[in-house]
Coordinates of C-alpha atoms in Angstrom, one line a residue:
X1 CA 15.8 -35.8 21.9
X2 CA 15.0 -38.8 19.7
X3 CA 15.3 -39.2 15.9
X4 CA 12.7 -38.0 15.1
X5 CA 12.7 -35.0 17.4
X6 CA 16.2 -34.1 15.9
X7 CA 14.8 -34.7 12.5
X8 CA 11.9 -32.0 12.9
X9 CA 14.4 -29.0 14.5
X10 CA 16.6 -29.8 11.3
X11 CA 13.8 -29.5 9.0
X12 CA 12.6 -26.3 10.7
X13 CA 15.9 -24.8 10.5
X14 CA 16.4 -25.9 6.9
X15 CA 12.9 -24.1 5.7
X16 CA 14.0 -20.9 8.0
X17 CA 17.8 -20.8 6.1
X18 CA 15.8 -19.9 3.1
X19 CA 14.6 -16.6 3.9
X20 CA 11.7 -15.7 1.0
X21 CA 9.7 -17.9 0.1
X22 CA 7.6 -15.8 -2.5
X23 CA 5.7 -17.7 -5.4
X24 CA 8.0 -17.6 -8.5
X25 CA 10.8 -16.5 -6.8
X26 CA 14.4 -17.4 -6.2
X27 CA 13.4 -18.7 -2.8
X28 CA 10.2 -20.7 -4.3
X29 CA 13.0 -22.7 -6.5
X30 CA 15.4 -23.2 -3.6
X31 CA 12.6 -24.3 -1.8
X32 CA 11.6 -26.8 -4.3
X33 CA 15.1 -28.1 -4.8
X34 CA 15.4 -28.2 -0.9
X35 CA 12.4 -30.2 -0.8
X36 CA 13.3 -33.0 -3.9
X37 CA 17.0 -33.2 -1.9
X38 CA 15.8 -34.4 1.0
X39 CA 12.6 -36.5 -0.8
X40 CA 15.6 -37.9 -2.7
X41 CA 17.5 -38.9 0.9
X42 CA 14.4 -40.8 1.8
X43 CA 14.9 -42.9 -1.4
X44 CA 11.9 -41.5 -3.0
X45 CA 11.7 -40.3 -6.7
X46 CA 10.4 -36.2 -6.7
X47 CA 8.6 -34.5 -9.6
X48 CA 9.5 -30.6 -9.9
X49 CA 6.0 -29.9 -11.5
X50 CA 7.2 -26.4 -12.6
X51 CA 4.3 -23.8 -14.6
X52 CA 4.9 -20.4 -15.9
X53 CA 3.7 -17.3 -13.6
X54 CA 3.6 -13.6 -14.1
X55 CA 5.2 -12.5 -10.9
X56 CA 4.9 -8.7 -9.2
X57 CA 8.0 -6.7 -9.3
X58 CA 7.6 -3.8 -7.0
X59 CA 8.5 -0.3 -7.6
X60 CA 7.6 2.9 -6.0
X61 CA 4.8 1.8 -3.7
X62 CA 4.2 4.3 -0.8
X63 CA 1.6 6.7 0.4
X64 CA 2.6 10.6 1.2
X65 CA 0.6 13.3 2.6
X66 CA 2.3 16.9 3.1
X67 CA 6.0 15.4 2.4
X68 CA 5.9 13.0 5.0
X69 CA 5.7 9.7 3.3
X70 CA 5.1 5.8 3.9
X71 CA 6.3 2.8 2.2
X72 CA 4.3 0.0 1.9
X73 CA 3.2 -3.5 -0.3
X74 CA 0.5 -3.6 -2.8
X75 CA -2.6 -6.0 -2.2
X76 CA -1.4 -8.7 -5.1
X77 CA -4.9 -8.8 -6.2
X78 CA -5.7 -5.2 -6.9
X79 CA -4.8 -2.8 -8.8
X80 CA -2.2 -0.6 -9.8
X81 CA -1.1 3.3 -10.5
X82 CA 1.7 3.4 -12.6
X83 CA 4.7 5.7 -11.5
X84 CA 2.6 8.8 -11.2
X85 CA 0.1 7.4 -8.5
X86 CA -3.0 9.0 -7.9
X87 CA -4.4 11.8 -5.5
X88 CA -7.1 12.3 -3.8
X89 CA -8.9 13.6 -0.1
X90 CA -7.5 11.2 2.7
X91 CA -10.3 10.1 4.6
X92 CA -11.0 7.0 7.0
X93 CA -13.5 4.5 5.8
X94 CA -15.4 4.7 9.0
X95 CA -16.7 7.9 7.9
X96 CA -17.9 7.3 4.6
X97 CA -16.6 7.5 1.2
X98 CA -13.0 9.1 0.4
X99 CA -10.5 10.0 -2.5
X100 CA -8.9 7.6 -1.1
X101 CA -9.3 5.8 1.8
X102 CA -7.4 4.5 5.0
X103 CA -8.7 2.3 7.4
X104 CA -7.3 -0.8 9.6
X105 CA -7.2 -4.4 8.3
X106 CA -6.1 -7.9 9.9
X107 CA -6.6 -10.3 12.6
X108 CA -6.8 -7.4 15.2
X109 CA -8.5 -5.1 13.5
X110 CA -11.3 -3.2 14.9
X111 CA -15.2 -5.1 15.0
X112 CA -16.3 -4.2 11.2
X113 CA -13.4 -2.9 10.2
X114 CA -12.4 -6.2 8.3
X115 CA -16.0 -5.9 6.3
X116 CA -15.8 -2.4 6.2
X117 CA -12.6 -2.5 3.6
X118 CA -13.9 -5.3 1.8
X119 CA -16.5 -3.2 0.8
X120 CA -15.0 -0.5 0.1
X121 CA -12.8 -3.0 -2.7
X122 CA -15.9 -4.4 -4.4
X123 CA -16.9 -1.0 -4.5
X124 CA -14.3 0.7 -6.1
X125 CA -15.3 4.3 -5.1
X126 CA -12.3 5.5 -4.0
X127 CA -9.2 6.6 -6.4
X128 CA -6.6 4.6 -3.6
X129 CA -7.1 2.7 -0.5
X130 CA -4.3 2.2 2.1
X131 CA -4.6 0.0 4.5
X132 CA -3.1 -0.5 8.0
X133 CA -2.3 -3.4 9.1
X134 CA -3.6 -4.6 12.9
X135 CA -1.7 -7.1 14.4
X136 CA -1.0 -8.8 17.7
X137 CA 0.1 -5.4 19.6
X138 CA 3.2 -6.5 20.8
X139 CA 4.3 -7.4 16.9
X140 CA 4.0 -4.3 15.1
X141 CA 5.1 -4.1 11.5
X142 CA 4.1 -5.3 8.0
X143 CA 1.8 -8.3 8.3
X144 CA 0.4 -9.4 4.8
X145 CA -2.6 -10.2 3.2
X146 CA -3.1 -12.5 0.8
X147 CA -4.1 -12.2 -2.3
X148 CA -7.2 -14.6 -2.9
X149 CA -7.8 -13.1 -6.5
X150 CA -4.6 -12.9 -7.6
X151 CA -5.6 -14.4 -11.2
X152 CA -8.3 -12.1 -11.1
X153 CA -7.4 -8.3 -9.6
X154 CA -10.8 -6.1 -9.1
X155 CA -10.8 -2.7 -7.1
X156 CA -8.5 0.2 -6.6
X157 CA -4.9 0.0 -5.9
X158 CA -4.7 -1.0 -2.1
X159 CA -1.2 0.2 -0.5
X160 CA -0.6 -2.0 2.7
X161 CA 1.4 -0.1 5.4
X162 CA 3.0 -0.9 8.9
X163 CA 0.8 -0.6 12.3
X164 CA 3.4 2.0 13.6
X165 CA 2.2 4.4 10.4
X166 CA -1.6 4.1 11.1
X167 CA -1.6 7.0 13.4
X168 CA -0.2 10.3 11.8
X169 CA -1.8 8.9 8.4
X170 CA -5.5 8.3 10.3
X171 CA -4.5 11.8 12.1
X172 CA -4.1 13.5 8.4
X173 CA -7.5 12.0 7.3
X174 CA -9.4 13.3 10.1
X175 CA -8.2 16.8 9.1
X176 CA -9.5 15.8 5.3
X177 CA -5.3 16.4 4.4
X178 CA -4.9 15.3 0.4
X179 CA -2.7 12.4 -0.5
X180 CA -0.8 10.4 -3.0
X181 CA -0.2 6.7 -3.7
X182 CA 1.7 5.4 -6.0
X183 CA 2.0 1.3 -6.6
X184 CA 4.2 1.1 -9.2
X185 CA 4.7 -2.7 -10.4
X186 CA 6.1 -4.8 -13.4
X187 CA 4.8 -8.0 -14.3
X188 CA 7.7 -10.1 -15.3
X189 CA 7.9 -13.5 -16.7
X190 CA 9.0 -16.1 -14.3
X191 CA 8.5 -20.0 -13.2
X192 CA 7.1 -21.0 -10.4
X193 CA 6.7 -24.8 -8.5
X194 CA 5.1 -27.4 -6.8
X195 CA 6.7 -30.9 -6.0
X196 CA 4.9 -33.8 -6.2
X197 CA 7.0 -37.5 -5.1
X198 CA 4.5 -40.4 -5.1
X199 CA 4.6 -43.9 -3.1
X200 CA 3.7 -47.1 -4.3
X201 CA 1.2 -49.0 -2.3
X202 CA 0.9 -52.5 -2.5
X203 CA -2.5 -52.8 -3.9
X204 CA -2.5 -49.9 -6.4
X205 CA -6.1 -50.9 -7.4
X206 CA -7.0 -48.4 -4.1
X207 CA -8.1 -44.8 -4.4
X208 CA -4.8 -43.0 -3.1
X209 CA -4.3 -41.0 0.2
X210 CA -3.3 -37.4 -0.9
X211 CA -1.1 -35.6 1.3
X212 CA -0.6 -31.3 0.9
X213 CA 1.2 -28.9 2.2
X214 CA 1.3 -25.1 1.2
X215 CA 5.5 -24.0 0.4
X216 CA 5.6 -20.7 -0.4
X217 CA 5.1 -17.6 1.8
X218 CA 5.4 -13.7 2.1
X219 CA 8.1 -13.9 4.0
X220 CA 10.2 -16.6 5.7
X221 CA 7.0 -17.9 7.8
X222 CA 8.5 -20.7 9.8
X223 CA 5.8 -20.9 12.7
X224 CA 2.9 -20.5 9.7
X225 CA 4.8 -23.4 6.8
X226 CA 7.1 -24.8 9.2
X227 CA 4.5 -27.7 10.9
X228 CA 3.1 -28.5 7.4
X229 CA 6.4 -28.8 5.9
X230 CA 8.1 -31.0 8.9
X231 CA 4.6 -33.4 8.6
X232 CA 5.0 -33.4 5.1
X233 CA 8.4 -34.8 5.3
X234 CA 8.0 -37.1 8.1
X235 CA 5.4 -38.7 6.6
X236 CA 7.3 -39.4 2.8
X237 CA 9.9 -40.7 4.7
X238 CA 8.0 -42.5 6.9
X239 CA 6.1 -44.2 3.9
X240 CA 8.7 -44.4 1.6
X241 CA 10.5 -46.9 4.4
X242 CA 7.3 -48.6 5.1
X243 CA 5.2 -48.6 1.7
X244 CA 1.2 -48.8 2.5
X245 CA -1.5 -50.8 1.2
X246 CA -2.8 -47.6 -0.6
X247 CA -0.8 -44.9 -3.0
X248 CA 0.3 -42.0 -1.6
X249 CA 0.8 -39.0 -3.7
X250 CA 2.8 -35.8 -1.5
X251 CA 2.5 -32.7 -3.0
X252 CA 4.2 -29.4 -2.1
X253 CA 2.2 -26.5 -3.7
X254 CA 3.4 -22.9 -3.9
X255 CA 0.7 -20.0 -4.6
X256 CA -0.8 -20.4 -1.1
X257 CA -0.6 -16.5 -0.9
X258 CA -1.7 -15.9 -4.1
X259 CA -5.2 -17.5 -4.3
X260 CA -4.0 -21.2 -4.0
X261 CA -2.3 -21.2 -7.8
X262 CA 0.1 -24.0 -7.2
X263 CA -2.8 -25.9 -6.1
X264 CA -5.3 -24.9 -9.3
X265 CA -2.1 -25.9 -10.9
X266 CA -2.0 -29.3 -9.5
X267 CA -5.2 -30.4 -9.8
X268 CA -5.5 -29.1 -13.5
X269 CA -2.4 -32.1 -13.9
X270 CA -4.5 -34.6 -12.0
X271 CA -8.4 -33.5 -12.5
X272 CA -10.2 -36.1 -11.5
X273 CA -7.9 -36.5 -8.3
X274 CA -10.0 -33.7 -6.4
X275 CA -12.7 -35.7 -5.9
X276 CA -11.6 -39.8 -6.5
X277 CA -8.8 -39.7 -4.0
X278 CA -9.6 -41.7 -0.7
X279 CA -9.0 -38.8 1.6
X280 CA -6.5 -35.6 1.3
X281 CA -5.1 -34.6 4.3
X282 CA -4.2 -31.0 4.2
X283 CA -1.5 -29.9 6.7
X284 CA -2.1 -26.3 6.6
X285 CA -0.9 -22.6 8.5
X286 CA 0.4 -22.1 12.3
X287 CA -0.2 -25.2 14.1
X288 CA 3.1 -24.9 15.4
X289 CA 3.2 -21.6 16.5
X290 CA 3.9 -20.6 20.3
X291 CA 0.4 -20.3 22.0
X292 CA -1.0 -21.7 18.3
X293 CA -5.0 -22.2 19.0
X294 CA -5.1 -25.6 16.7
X295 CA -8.3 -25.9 14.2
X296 CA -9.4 -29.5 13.2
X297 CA -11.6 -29.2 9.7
X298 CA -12.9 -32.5 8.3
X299 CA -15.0 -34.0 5.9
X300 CA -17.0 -36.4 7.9
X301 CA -17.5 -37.4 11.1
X302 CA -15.6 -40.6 11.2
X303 CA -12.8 -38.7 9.9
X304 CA -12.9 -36.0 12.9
X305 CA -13.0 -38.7 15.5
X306 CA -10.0 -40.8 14.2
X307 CA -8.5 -37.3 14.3
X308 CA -9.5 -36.4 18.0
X309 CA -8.6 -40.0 19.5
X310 CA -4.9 -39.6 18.2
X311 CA -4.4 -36.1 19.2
X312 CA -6.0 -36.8 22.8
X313 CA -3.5 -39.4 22.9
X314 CA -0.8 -37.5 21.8
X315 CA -2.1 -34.7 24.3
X316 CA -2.5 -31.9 21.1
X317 CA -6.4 -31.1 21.6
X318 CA -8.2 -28.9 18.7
X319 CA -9.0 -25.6 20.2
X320 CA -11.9 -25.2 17.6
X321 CA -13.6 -27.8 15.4
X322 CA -15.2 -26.7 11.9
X323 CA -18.3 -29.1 11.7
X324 CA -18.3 -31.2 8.9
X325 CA -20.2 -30.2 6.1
X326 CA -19.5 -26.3 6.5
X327 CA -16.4 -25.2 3.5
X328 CA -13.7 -24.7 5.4
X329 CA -10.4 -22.7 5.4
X330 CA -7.4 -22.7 3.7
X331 CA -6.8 -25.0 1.0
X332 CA -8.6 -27.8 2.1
X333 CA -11.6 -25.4 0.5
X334 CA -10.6 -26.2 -2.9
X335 CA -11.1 -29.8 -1.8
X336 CA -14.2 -29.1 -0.2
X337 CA -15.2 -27.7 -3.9
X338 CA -13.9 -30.7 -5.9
X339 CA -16.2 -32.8 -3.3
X340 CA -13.4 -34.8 -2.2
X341 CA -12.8 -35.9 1.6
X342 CA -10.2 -34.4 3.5
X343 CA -8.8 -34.2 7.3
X344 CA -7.1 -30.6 7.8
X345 CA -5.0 -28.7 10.2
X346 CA -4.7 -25.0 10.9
X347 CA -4.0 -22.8 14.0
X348 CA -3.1 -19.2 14.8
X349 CA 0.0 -17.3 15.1
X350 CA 0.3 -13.8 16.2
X351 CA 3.6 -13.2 13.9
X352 CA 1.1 -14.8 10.9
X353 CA 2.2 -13.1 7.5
X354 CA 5.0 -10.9 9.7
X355 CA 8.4 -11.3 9.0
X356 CA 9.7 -12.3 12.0
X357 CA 8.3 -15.4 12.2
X358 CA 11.9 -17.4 12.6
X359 CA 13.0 -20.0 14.2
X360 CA 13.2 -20.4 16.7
X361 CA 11.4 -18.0 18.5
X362 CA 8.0 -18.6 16.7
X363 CA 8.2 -22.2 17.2
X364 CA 6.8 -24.6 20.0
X365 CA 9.2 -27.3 19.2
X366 CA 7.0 -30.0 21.4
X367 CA 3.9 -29.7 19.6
X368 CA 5.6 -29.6 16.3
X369 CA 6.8 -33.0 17.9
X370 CA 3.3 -34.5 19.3
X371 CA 1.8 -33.6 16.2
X372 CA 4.3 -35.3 13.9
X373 CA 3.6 -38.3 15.7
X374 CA -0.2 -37.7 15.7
X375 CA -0.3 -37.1 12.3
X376 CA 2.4 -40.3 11.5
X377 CA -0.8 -42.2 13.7
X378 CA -3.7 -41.3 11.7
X379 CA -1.9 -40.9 8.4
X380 CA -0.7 -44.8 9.1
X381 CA -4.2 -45.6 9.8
X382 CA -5.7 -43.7 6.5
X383 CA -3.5 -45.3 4.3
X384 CA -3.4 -49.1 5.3
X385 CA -7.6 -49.7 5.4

C-alpha cells in the first residue's frame, strides 16, 4: 500500500478503537482529543470549540405486553413517561388510531409505512408509539433514528425496538392485547464538542474554503463517519504541508444525530460564515461503506462537474446526483439554508445507525482510498483559484 493508503486504514481503525461516539459523551471528548492529536501531528494549531448540552440518560425504556417484555431506545426528540410509563390498547398504525401504536420504521420499511409514523408523531393521538426498526434483512437489530428535533421534542414518547421483536409485538396488536411503555430518562448536565483547526492561505483577503465533517454517532459507525473523517484528515494534513492561496477552516461538528447541534453551534461562532465562505465542502454519511450507492449534492453546476471529472478519473462514479438548486441531505442543508455554496458527499450503508458497523467489515478500503485522492483533487483545485 502507499502512504497514504496506510494513512487511511490507520485513521479508520483509530475512529473504530473508540467505540461510542454519542454527542456529549465520554466518547464525543475522546473523539475530540483524538482528532486535535493528530491535527497537532500535522503541525496544525486545533480549537476544542466545546458548548454545554443537556444529554439523555436512559433508564427503564422498554415495551411489555402480558409479561413478555422488550427493551428498546427512545426517539431523542420525543417525549417521555417517567418511571411509571403509560398503558394503553396495542394496535398497528396501519389500521388506524391506537392507545398506543406499533408500526415499522427505517430504510426498509414497508411503502407508507415511513409517512404513516410521521403522522402519527405530529399527531400525537396515541398515549405511546413503538416503533420497529426495518433494516437491511440480513442485519437485524437496533438501527437508530435520529433525532432532527432534538432542541425541540413534540409527540408522544416513541420506544425504538429491534427488528427480531416486531413480530410477537405486531402479533399482540392484532389481537388488540394492552401494553405498557415506559421511557424513563434524566437530563443531565454535560459538554459537548466540535473541533475547528484553520489554515493560513497566502492571500487571506479570499473568501475561505470550509471543510465539515459530522464526528459523533449512535454507535461506533465506522462505514457511516469513517470516509468523512479519513477526508477530513487527509486534507488538514494535506494543506497544512502545502498552505493554499485561500483559508481553509476544518471543522469537526458533533450533534449530527441530534438535529445537527454541533453545527448550529458552529455557525452561531462564525455567523456570517454560512453564506460568505467560497464553497463548503461537506464530507458526509456512508460513502465508504461496502456496496455504498455514493450521492453527489452540489450547489451549482460548475461545482457538480469539477466533482464528476475527478471522480471519473479516480473511477468513484455518483450513483445518484441531487440537482442543484433542490435542499439537499444531511448537513450540507443547513448550508443550503444559510445560501452558501457547497459540494457534498453521502452514500448508503445497510449497517447505517446499527452497531456493527466496525472495521473492518463495513469498510471498502479502495474507495475510501480513490475517494481520498478524489477529494485531495478537487479540494486542491477549490482552494488555489
Amino acid at each position: 500500500m502507499t502512504e497514504l493508503q496506510d494513512q487511511i486504514a490507520a485513521d479508520l481503525r483509530g475512529w473504530d478503537a473508540i467505540e461510542d461516539h454519542r454527542t456529549g459523551t465520554e466518547g464525543d471528548a475522546a473523539t475530540s482529543e483524538w482528532l486535535t492529536g493528530l491535527a497537532r501531528d500535522a503541525g496544525a494549531t486545533p480549537q476544542v470549540q466545546a458548548f454545554p448540552f443537556e444529554r439523555w440518560v436512559l433508564g427503564n425504556c422498554a415495551v411489555a405486553v402480558n409479561g413478555r417484555g422488550a427493551d428498546g431506545v427512545p426517539l431523542f426528540d420525543g417525549g417521555i413517561t417517567g418511571p411509571a410509563g403509560v398503558e394503553g390498547t396495542l394496535a398497528s398504525l396501519a389500521n388506524g388510531n391506537a392507545g398506543i401504536g406499533i408500526g415499522p420504521i427505517g430504510n426498509a420499511a414497508p411503502p407508507g409505512a415511513n409517512e404513516r409514523f410521521a403522522r402519527a408523531r405530529a399527531a400525537g393521538n396515541c398515549a405511546a408509539l413503538v416503533a420497529v426498526a426495518a433494516m437491511d434483512a440480513d442485519v437485524p437489530g437496533l438501527a437508530l433514528q435520529n433525532a432532527d428535533r432534538f432542541v425541540d421534542p413534540f409527540g408522544p414518547p416513541v420506544l425504538q425496538v429491534a427488528s427480531q421483536e416486531g413480530n410477537w409485538l405486531l402479533d399482540a396488536a392484532a389481537r388488540g392485547e394492552s401494553a405498557s411503555v415506559v421511557v424513563d430518562v434524566a437530563l443531565e448536565p454535560a459538554t459537548a464538542s466540535n473541533v475547528v483547526v484553520r489554515v493560513a492561505g497566502s492571500d487571506p483577503s479570499l473568501a475561505p474554503v470550509v471543510v465539515m465533517t459530522p464526528k459523533s454517532a449512535w454507535w461506533t459507525c465506522t462505514a457511516e463517519r469513517g470516509g468523512g473523517i479519513v477526508i477530513w484528515l487527509a486534507l488538514l494534513r494535506h494543506f497544512a504541508a502545502n498552505p493554499p492561496r485561500r483559508p481553509v477552516v476544518f471543522t469537526a461538528n458533533t450533534g449530527h444525530e441530534l438535529g445537527h447541534t454541533g453545527l448550529d453551534h458552529f455557525l452561531e461562532e462564525s455567523p456570517a460564515l454560512g453564506k460568505a465562505a467560497h464553497l463548503w465542502i461537506h464530507l458526509g454519511a456512508n460513502f465508504v461503506a461496502k456496496n455504498s450507492e455514493r450521492r453527489l449534492q452540489t450547489s451549482d453546476a460548475g461545482l457538480q462537474a469539477l466533482a464528476e471529472r475527478s471522480m471519473a478519473a479516480h473511477d468513484v462514479w455518483p450513483q445518484s446526483i441531487r440537482a442543484p438548486g433542490h435542499r439537499p441531505f444531511g448537513e450540507a442543508r443547513n448550508i443550503y439554508d444559510a445560501g452558501g455554496r457547497y459540494l457534498s458527499w453521502l452514500g448508503s450503508n445497510r449497517w447505517f445507525h446499527h452497531p456493527t458497523d466496525r472495521w473492518p467489515h463495513t469498510i471498502d478500503l479502495d474507495a475510501a482510498n480513490r475517494m481520498t485522492e478524489a477529494m485531495l483533487e478537487i479540494a486542491s483545485t477549490i482552494a488555489n483559484d
